[in-house]
Coordinates of C-alpha atoms and ligand atoms in Angstrom, one line a residue:
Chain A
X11 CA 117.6 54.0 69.5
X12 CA 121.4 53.6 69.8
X13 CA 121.3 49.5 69.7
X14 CA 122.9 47.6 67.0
X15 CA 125.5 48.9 64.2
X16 CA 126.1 52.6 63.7
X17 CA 124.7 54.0 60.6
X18 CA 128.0 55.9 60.2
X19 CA 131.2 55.7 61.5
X20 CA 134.2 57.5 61.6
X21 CA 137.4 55.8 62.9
X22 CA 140.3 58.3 63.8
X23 CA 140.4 60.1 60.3
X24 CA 142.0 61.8 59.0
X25 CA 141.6 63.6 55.5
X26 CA 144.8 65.7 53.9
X27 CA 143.9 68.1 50.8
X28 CA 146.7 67.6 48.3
X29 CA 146.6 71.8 48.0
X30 CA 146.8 73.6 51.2
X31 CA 145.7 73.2 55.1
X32 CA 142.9 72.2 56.6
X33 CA 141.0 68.8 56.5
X34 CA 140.4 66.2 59.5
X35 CA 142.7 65.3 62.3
X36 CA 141.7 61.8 63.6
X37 CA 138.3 61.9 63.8
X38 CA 136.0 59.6 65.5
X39 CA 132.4 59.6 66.2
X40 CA 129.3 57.2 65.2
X41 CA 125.9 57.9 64.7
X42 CA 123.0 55.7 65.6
X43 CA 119.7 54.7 64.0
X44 CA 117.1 57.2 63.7
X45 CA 120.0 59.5 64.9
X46 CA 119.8 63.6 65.1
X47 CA 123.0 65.0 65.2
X48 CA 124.2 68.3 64.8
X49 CA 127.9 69.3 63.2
X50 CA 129.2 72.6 64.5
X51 CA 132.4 74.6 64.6
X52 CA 133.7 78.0 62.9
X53 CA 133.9 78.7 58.9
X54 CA 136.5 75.7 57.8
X55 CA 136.5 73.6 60.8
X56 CA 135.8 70.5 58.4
X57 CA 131.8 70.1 59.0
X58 CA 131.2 70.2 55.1
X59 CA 134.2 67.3 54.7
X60 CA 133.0 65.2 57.2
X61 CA 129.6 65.0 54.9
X62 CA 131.1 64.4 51.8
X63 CA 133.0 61.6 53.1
X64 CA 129.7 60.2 54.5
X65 CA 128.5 60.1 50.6
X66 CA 132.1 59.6 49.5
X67 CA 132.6 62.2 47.7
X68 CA 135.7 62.1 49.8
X69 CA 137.8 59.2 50.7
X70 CA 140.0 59.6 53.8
X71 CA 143.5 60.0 53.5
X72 CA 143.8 57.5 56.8
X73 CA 141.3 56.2 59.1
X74 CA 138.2 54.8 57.7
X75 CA 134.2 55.7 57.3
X76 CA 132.0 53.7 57.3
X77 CA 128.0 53.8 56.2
X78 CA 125.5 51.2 56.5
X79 CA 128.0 48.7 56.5
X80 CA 130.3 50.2 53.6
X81 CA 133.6 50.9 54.5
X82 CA 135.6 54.0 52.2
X83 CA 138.7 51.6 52.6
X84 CA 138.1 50.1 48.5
X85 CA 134.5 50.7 47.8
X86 CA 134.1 50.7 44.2
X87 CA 132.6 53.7 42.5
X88 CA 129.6 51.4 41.6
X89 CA 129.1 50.5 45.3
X90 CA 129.2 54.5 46.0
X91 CA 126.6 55.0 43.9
X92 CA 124.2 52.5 45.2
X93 CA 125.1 53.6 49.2
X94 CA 124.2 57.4 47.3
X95 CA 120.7 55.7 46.5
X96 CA 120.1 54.9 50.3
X97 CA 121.2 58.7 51.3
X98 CA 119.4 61.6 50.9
X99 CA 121.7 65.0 50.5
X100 CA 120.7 68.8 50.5
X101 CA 122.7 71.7 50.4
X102 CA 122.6 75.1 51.1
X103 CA 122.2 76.5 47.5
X104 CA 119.5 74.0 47.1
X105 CA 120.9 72.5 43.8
X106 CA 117.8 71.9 41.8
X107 CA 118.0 72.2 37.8
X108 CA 116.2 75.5 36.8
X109 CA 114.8 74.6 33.6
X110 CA 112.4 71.4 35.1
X111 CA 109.4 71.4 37.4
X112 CA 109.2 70.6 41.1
X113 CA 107.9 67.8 40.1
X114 CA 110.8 67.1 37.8
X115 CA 113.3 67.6 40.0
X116 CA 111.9 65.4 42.3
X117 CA 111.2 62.7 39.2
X118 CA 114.8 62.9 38.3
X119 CA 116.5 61.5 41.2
X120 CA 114.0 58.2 41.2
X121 CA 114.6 58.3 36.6
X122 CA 118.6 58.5 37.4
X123 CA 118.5 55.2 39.8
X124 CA 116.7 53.3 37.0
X125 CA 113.4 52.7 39.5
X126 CA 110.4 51.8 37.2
X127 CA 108.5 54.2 35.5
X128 CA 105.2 53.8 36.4
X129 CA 106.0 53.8 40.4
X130 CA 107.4 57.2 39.8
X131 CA 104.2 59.5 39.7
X132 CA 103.1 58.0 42.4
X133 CA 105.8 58.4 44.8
X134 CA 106.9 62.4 43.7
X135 CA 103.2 63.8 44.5
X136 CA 103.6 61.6 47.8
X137 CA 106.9 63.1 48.6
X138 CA 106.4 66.6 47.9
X139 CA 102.9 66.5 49.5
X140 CA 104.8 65.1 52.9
X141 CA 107.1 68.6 52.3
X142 CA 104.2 70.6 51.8
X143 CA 104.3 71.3 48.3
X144 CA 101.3 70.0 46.9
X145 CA 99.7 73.0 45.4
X146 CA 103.2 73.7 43.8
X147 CA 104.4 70.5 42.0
X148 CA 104.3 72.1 38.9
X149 CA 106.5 75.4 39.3
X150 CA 109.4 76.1 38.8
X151 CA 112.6 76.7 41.1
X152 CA 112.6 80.3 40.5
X153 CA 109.1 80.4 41.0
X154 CA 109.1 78.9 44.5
X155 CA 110.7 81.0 47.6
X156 CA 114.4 80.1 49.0
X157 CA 112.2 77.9 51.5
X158 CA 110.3 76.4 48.9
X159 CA 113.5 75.2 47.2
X160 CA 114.6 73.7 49.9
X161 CA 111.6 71.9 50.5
X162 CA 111.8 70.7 46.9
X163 CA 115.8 69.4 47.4
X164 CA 114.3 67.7 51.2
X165 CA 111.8 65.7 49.0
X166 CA 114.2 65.0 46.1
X167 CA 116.9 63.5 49.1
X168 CA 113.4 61.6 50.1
X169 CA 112.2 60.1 47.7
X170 CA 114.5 57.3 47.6
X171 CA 113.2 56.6 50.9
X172 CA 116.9 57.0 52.7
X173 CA 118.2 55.7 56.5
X174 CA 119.9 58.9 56.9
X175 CA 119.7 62.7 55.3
X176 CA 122.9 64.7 54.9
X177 CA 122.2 68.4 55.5
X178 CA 124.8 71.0 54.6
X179 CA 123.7 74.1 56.3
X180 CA 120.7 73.5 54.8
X181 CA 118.3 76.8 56.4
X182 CA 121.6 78.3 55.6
X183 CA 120.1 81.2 52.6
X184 CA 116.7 81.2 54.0
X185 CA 115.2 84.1 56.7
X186 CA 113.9 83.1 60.2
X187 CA 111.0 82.1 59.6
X188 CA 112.2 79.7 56.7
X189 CA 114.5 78.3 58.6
X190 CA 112.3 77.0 61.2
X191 CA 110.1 75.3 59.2
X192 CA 112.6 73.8 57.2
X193 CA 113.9 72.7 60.5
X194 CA 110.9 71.6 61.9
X195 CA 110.3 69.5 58.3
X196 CA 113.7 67.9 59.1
X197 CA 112.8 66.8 62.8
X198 CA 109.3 65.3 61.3
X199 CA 111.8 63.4 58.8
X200 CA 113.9 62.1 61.5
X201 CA 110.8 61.4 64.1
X202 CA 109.5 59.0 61.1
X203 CA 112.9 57.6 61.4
X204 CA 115.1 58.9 58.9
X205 CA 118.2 59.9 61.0
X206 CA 119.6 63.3 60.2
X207 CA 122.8 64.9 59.9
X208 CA 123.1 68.6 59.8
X209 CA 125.9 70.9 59.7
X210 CA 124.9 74.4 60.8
X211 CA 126.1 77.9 62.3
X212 CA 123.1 78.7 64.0
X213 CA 124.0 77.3 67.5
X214 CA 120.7 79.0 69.2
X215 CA 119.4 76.5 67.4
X216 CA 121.3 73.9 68.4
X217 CA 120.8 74.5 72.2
X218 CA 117.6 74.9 71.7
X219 CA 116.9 71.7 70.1
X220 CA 118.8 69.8 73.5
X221 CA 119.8 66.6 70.3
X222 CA 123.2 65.5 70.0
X223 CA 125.9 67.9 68.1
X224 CA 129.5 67.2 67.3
X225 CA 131.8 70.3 67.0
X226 CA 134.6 70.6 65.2
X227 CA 137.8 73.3 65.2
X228 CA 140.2 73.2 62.2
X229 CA 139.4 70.1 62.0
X230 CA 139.5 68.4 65.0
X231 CA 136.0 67.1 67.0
X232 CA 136.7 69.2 70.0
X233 CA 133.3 68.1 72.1
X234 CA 130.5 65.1 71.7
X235 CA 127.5 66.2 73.5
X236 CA 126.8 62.5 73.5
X237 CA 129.8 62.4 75.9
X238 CA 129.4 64.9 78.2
X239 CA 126.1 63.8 79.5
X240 CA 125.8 60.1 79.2
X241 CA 128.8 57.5 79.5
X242 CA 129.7 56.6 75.6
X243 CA 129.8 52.3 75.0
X244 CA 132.3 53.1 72.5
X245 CA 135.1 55.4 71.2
Chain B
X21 CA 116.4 54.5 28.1
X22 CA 113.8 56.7 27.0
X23 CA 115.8 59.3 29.4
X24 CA 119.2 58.5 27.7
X25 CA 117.2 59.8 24.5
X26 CA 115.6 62.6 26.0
X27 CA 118.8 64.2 27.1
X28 CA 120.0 63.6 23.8
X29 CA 117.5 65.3 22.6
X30 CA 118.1 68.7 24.9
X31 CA 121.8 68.4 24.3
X32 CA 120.9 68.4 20.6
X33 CA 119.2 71.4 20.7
X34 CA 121.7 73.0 23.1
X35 CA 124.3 72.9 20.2
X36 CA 122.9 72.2 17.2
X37 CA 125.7 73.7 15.1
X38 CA 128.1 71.5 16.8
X39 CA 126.2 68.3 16.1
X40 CA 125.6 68.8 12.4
X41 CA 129.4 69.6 12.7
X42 CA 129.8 66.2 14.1
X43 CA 127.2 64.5 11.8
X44 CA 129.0 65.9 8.5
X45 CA 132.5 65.4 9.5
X46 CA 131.6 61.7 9.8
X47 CA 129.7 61.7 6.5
X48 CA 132.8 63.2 4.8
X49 CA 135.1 61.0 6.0
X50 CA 133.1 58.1 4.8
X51 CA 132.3 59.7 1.5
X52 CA 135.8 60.7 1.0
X53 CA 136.3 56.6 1.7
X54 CA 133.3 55.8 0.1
X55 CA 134.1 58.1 -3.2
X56 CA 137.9 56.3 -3.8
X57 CA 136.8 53.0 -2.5
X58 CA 134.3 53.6 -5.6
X59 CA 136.7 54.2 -8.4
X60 CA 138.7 51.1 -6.9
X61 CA 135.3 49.4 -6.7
X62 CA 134.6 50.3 -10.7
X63 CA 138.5 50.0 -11.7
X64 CA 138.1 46.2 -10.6
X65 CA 134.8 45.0 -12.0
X66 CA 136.2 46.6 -14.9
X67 CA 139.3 44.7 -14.6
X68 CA 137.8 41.5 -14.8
X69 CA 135.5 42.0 -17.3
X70 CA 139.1 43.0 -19.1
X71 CA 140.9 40.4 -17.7
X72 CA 138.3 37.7 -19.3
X73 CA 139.1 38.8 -22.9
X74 CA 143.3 39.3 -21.6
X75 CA 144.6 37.2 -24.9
X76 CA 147.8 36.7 -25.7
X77 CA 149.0 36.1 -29.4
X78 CA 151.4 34.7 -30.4
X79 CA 152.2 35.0 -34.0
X80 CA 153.8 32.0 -36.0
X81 CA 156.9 32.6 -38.9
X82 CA 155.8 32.4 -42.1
X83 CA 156.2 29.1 -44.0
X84 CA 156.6 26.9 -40.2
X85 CA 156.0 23.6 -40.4
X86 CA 152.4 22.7 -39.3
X87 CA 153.5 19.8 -37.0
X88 CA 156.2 22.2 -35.2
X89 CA 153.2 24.2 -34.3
X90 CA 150.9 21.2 -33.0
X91 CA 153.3 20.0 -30.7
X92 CA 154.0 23.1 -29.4
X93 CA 150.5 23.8 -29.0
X94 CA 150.0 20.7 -26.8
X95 CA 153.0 22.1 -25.0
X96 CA 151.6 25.4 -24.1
X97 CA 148.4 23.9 -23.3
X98 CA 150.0 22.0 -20.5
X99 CA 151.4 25.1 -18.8
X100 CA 149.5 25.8 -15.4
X101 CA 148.2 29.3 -16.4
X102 CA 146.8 28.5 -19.4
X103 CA 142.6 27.5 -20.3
X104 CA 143.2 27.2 -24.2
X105 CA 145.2 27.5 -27.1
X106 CA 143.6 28.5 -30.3
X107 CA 145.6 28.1 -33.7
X108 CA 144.3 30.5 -35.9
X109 CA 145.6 30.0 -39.5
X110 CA 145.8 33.6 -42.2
X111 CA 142.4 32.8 -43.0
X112 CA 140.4 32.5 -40.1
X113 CA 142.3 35.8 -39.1
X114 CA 140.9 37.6 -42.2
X115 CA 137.4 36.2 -41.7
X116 CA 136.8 37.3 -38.1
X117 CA 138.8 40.9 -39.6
X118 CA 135.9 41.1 -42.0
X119 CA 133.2 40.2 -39.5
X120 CA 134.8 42.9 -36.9
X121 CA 135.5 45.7 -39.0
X122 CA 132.8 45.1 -41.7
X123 CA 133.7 48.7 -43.1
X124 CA 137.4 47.8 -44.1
X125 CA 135.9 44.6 -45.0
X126 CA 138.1 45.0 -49.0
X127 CA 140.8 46.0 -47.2
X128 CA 142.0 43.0 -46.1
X129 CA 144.0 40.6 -48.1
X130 CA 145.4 36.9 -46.7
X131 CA 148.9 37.9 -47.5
X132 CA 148.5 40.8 -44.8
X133 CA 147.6 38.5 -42.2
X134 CA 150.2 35.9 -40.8
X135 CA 148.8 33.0 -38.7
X136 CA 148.9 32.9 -35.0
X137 CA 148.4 31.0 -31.8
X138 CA 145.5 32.4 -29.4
X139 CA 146.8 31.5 -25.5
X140 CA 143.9 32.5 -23.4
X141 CA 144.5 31.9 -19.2
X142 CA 142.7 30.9 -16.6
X143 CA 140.6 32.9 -14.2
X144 CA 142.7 34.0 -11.4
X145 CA 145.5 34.0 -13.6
X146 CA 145.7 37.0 -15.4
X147 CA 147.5 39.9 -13.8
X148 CA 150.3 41.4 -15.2
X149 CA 152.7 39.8 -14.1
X150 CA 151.5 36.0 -15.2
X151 CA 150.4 37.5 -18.3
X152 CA 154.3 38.6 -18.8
X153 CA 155.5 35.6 -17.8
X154 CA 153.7 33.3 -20.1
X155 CA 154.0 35.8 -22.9
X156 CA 158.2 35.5 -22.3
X157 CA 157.6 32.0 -22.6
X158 CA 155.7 31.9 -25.4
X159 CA 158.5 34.4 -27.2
X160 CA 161.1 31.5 -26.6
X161 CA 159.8 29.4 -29.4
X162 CA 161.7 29.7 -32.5
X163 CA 158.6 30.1 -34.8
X164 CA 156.9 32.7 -32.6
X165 CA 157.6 36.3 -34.4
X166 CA 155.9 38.3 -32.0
X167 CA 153.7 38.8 -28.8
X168 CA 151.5 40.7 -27.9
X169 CA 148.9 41.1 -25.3
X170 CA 147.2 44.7 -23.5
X171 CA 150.2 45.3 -21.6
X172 CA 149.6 49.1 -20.6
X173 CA 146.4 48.8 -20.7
X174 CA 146.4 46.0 -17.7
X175 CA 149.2 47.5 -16.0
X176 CA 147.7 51.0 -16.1
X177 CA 144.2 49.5 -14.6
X178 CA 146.0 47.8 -11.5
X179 CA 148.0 51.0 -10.8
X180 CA 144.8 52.7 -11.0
X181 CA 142.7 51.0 -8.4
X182 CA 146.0 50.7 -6.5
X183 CA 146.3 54.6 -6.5
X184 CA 142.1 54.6 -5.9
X185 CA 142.7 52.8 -2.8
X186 CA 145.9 54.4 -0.8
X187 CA 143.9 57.6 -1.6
X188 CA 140.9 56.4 -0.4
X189 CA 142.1 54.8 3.2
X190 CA 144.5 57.7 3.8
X191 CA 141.7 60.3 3.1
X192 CA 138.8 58.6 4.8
X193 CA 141.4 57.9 8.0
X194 CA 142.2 61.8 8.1
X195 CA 138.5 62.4 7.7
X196 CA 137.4 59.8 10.4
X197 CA 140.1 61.1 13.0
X198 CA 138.8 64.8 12.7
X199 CA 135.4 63.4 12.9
X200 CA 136.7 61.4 16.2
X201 CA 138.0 64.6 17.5
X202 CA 134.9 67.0 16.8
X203 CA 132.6 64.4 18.3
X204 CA 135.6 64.9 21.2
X205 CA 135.0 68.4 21.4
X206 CA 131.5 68.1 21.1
X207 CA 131.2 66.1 24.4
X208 CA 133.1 68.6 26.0
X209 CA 130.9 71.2 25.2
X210 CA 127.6 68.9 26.2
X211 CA 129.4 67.6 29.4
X212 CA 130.0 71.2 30.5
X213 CA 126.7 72.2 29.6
X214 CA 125.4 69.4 32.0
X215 CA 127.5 69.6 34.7
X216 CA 125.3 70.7 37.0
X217 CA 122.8 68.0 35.9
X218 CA 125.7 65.1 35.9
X219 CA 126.6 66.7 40.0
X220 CA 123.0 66.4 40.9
X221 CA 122.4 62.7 39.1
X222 CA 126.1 61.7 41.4
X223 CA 124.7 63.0 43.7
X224 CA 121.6 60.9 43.7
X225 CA 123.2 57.7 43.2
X226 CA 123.3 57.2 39.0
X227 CA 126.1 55.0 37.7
X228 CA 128.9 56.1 35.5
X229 CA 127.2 54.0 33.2
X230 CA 124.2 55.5 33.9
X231 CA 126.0 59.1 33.2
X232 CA 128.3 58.2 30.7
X233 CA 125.0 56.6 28.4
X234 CA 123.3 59.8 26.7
X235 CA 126.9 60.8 25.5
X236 CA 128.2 57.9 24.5
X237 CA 124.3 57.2 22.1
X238 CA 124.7 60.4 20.8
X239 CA 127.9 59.7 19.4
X240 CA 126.3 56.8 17.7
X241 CA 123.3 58.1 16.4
X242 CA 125.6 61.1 14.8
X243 CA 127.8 58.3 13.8
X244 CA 124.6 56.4 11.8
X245 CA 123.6 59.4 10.5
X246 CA 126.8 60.5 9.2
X247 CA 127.0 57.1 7.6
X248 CA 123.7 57.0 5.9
X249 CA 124.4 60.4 4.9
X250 CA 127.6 59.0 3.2
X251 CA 125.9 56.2 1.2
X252 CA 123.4 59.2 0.0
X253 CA 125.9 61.1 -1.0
X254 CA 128.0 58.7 -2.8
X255 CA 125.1 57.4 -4.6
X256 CA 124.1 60.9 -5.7
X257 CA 127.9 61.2 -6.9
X258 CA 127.6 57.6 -8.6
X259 CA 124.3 59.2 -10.7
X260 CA 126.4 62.1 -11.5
X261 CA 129.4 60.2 -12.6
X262 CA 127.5 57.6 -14.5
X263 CA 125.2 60.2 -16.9
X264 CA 128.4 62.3 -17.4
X265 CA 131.2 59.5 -17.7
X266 CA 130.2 55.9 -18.5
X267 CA 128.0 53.5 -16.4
X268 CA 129.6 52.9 -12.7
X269 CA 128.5 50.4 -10.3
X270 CA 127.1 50.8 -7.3
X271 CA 128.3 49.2 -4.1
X272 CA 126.4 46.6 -3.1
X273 CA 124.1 46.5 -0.1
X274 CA 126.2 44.5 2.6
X275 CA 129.0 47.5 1.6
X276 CA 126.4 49.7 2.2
X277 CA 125.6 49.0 5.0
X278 CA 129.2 48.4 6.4
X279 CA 129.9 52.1 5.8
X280 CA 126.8 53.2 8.0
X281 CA 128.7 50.8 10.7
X282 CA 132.0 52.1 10.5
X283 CA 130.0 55.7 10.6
X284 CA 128.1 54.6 14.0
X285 CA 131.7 52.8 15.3
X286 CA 133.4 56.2 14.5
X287 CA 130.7 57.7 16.2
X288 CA 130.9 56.0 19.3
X289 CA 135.0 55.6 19.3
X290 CA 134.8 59.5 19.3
X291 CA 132.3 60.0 22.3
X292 CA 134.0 57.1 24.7
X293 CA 137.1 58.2 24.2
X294 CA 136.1 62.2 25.4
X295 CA 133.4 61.2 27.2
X296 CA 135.4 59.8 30.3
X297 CA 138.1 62.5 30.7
X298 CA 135.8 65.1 30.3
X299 CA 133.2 63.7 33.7
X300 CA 136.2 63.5 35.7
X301 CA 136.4 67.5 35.1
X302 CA 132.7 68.0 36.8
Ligands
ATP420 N1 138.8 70.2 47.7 C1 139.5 70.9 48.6 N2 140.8 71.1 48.4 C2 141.6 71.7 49.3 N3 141.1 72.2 50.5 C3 139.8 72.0 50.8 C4 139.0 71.3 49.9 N4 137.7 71.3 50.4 C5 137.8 71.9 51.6 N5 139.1 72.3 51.9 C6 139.6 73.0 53.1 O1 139.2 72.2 54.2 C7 138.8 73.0 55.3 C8 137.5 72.6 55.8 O2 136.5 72.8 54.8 P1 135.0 72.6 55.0 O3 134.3 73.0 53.7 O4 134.8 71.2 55.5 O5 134.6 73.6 56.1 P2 133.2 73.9 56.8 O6 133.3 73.6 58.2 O7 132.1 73.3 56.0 O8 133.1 75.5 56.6 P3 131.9 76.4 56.3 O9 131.1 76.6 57.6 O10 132.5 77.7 55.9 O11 131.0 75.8 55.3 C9 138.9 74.4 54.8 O12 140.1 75.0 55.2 C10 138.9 74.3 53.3 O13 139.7 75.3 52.7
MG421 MG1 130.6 74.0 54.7

């Protein structure tokens, strides 16, 4: 699972805000292929920077990230947006556009990266039936429960058929129960091969699971589960 | 494509007062162009229709030799500005005062009439100030009495059209920069709208190119419509002027359809010059 390049790659960075503390102090870390890895750490430990400099929404102030193969260090804004196209994202407040469909939503992200329009049908109902949304293609968001949302922002971040999915606290607004599934959806992702990146407070959940998680503390990665057990190749 | 439309479309109907806004502020400006570049249009046509009958006489002393004013004739034909020289003795000058003003035909008697030289110049040749120029020269022969030629009435035409078109460009430039900056505004108004659309489509991967698109073809369909709303406009003017006034002339087509370009280049000027500043904001 761990052979070849790493998907993503942080080398000792570090990220500055121009306003106020915070940020990253020399991070490092990689994740593998078909990778689960959790981010943990208090309320502004840097868990939600570290994922937007994985879809560079962010660019380090020093150190560099890398992602399949692109390094932050002078990508062009064009480049960005075509790594964005082989990354699936999903937030905690779901992020969907009210006024469109389930469907829509999910038609949007393929209609934004120009990919043919007679593919598209195809691919949404195949999607959201993998998320377990087929009877409900056609509602809309405030239609759906918080889980259903979700489920409808994991197949939009699928549909592009990504290497890795970026998760902000993704069960984050959604009860128990919700969360479980939603987690369960994401380890079914990531068993097809998808590798997975989630930043989350529940740490129950996290112990539970026994997969690899990174914590942070203002900003600093202060433990690698990856290193405690088994001897790290690299730094 | 058909998406860049779409979301036209929706942003359209989002703020439709603000895009009519856009659409007529464009139309004025080109009206406002259109309207003086009109008179200036007219003002010249009519200008060479004058300038063709732009005559100078010159008329001869009584009792000058006839050989005096031959040679001088074959003089004045030689001058650079000039097509012909007609001598026209006290009696042709009655007969074509009869055939003119047949009314006031008795009037006339050859004594009243002296005999003159008819200098008319060649195309290209006849503003005011060659026309003055070859009428001093003409004044320098000792048998010429007088000269005269439509002096004012030339002068008063090129000051006119020259008036028509400063008015014209200066208006139609205030016009087009408003236009430029409601189209501005416009965007701003559309871009916040969509931010949340314009995060999401970043989010998935679309291009600034890809973003930047619906704006920047809204700003030239307003721009085309603003334009052809224009060339109505000035033709409906045109009607008005021409049963009320005295026949103007239309533009013709390749004019015509210049102005809808300059509409759809405003258009899009307005909307790329916004368009980026304001995505940098969401
Ligand atoms: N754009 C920004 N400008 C300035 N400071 C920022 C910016 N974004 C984040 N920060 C600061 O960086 C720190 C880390 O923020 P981050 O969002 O990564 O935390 P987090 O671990 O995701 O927290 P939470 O669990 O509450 O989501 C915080 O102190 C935050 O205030
Ligand atoms: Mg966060």
């Amino acid at each position: 699972m761990s052979s070849g390049q790493p998907i993503v790659k942080f080398t000792s960075v570090t990220k500055a805000w121009q306003r106020g503390s915070g940020g990253l102090q020399k991070v490092s870390f990689a994740a593998q292929k078909g990778e689960f890895l959790f981010l943990t750490g208090p309320s502004g430990a840097g868990k939600s920077t570290i994922l937007k400099l994985c879809y560079m929404d962010e660019l380090p102030t020093a150190g560099d990230v890398r992602v399949s193969g692109l390094s932050a260090l002078g990508a062009t804004r064009t480049e960005i947006s075509k790594l964005r196209r082989t990354l699936g994202i999903v937030f905690q407040d779901f992020r969907l556009l009210e006024d469109r469909t389930a469907w829509a939503n999910v038609a949007f992200a393929l209609e934004v990266t120009g990919t043919h329009g007679r593919a598209i049908p195809a691919r949404v109902q195949k999607v959201l039936e993998r998320v377990g949304l087929g009877a409900k293609m056609q509602s809309l968001p405030n239609e759906l429960s918080g889980g259903e949302q979700q489920r409808v922002a994991i197949a939009r971040a699928l549909v592009n058929d990504p290497f890795v999915l970026l998760a902000d606290e993704p069960t984050g607004n959604l009860d128990d129960r919700a969360s479980r599934a939603v987690f369960q959806l994401l380890r079914d992702i990531n068993a097809s091969g998808t590798a997975v990146m989630m930043a989350t407070h529940d740490l129950d959940l996290v112990r539970s699971s026994g997969l690899r998680s990174i914590e942070l503390n203002k900003g600093a990665l202060v433990f690698d589960s990856s290193e405690a057990p088994l001897p790290e190749r690299e730094h | 494509m058909r998406l860049a439309l779409r979301e036209v479309w929706t942003a359209f109907r989002r703020a439709p007062g603000l895009g009519v806004l856009s659409v007529f502020t464009i139309a004025f400006s080109l009206f406002a162009f259109g309207l003086f570049g009109l008179v200036a249009y007219n003002t010249r046509i009519a200008l060479e229709r004058l300038e063709e009958r732009v005559e100078i006489r010159a008329y001869v002393t009584e009792g000058t030799e006839a050989e005096a004013v031959a040679a001088a004739v074959g003089d004045i034909r030689a001058f650079p500005e000039v097509a012909s020289v007609t001598y026209v003795s006290p009696d042709d000058a009655l007969k074509k005062a009869r055939t003119e003003m047949a009314e006031f035909q008795d009037v006339f008697e050859p004594e009243f009439l002296p005999a003159s030289l008819e200098v008319r110049l060649r195309a290209g040749m006849r503003d005011p100030v060659q026309v003055k120029t070859v009428a001093t020269r003409l004044g320098g022969y000792s048998f010429v009495d007088d000269v005269r030629y439509g002096e004012e009435w030339v002068q008063k035409f090129y000051t006119m059209r020259r008036a028509a078109t400063v008015a014209g460009i200066v208006l139609g430039i205030a016009f087009a920069l408003a236009a430029m900056i409601i189209i501005g505004s416009t965007i701003r108004t559309s871009v916040l709208a969509r931010s949340r659309e314009i995060g999401i489509m970043r989010l998935v991967g679309a291009t600034d190119g890809f973003i930047r698109a619906p704006f920047l073809i809204d700003g030239l369909l307003k721009g085309f419509i603003g334009g052809g709303l224009a060339v109505g406009l000035m033709w409906m003017t045109r009607t008005a002027l021409t049963v009320t006034v005295f026949k103007f002339e239309f533009f013709p087509p390749p004019v015509l359809l210049a102005a809808v370009l300059v509409g759809a280049v405003i258009g899009l000027l307005g909307s790329s010059l916004s368009v980026g500043r304001q995505l940098k904001r969401v």
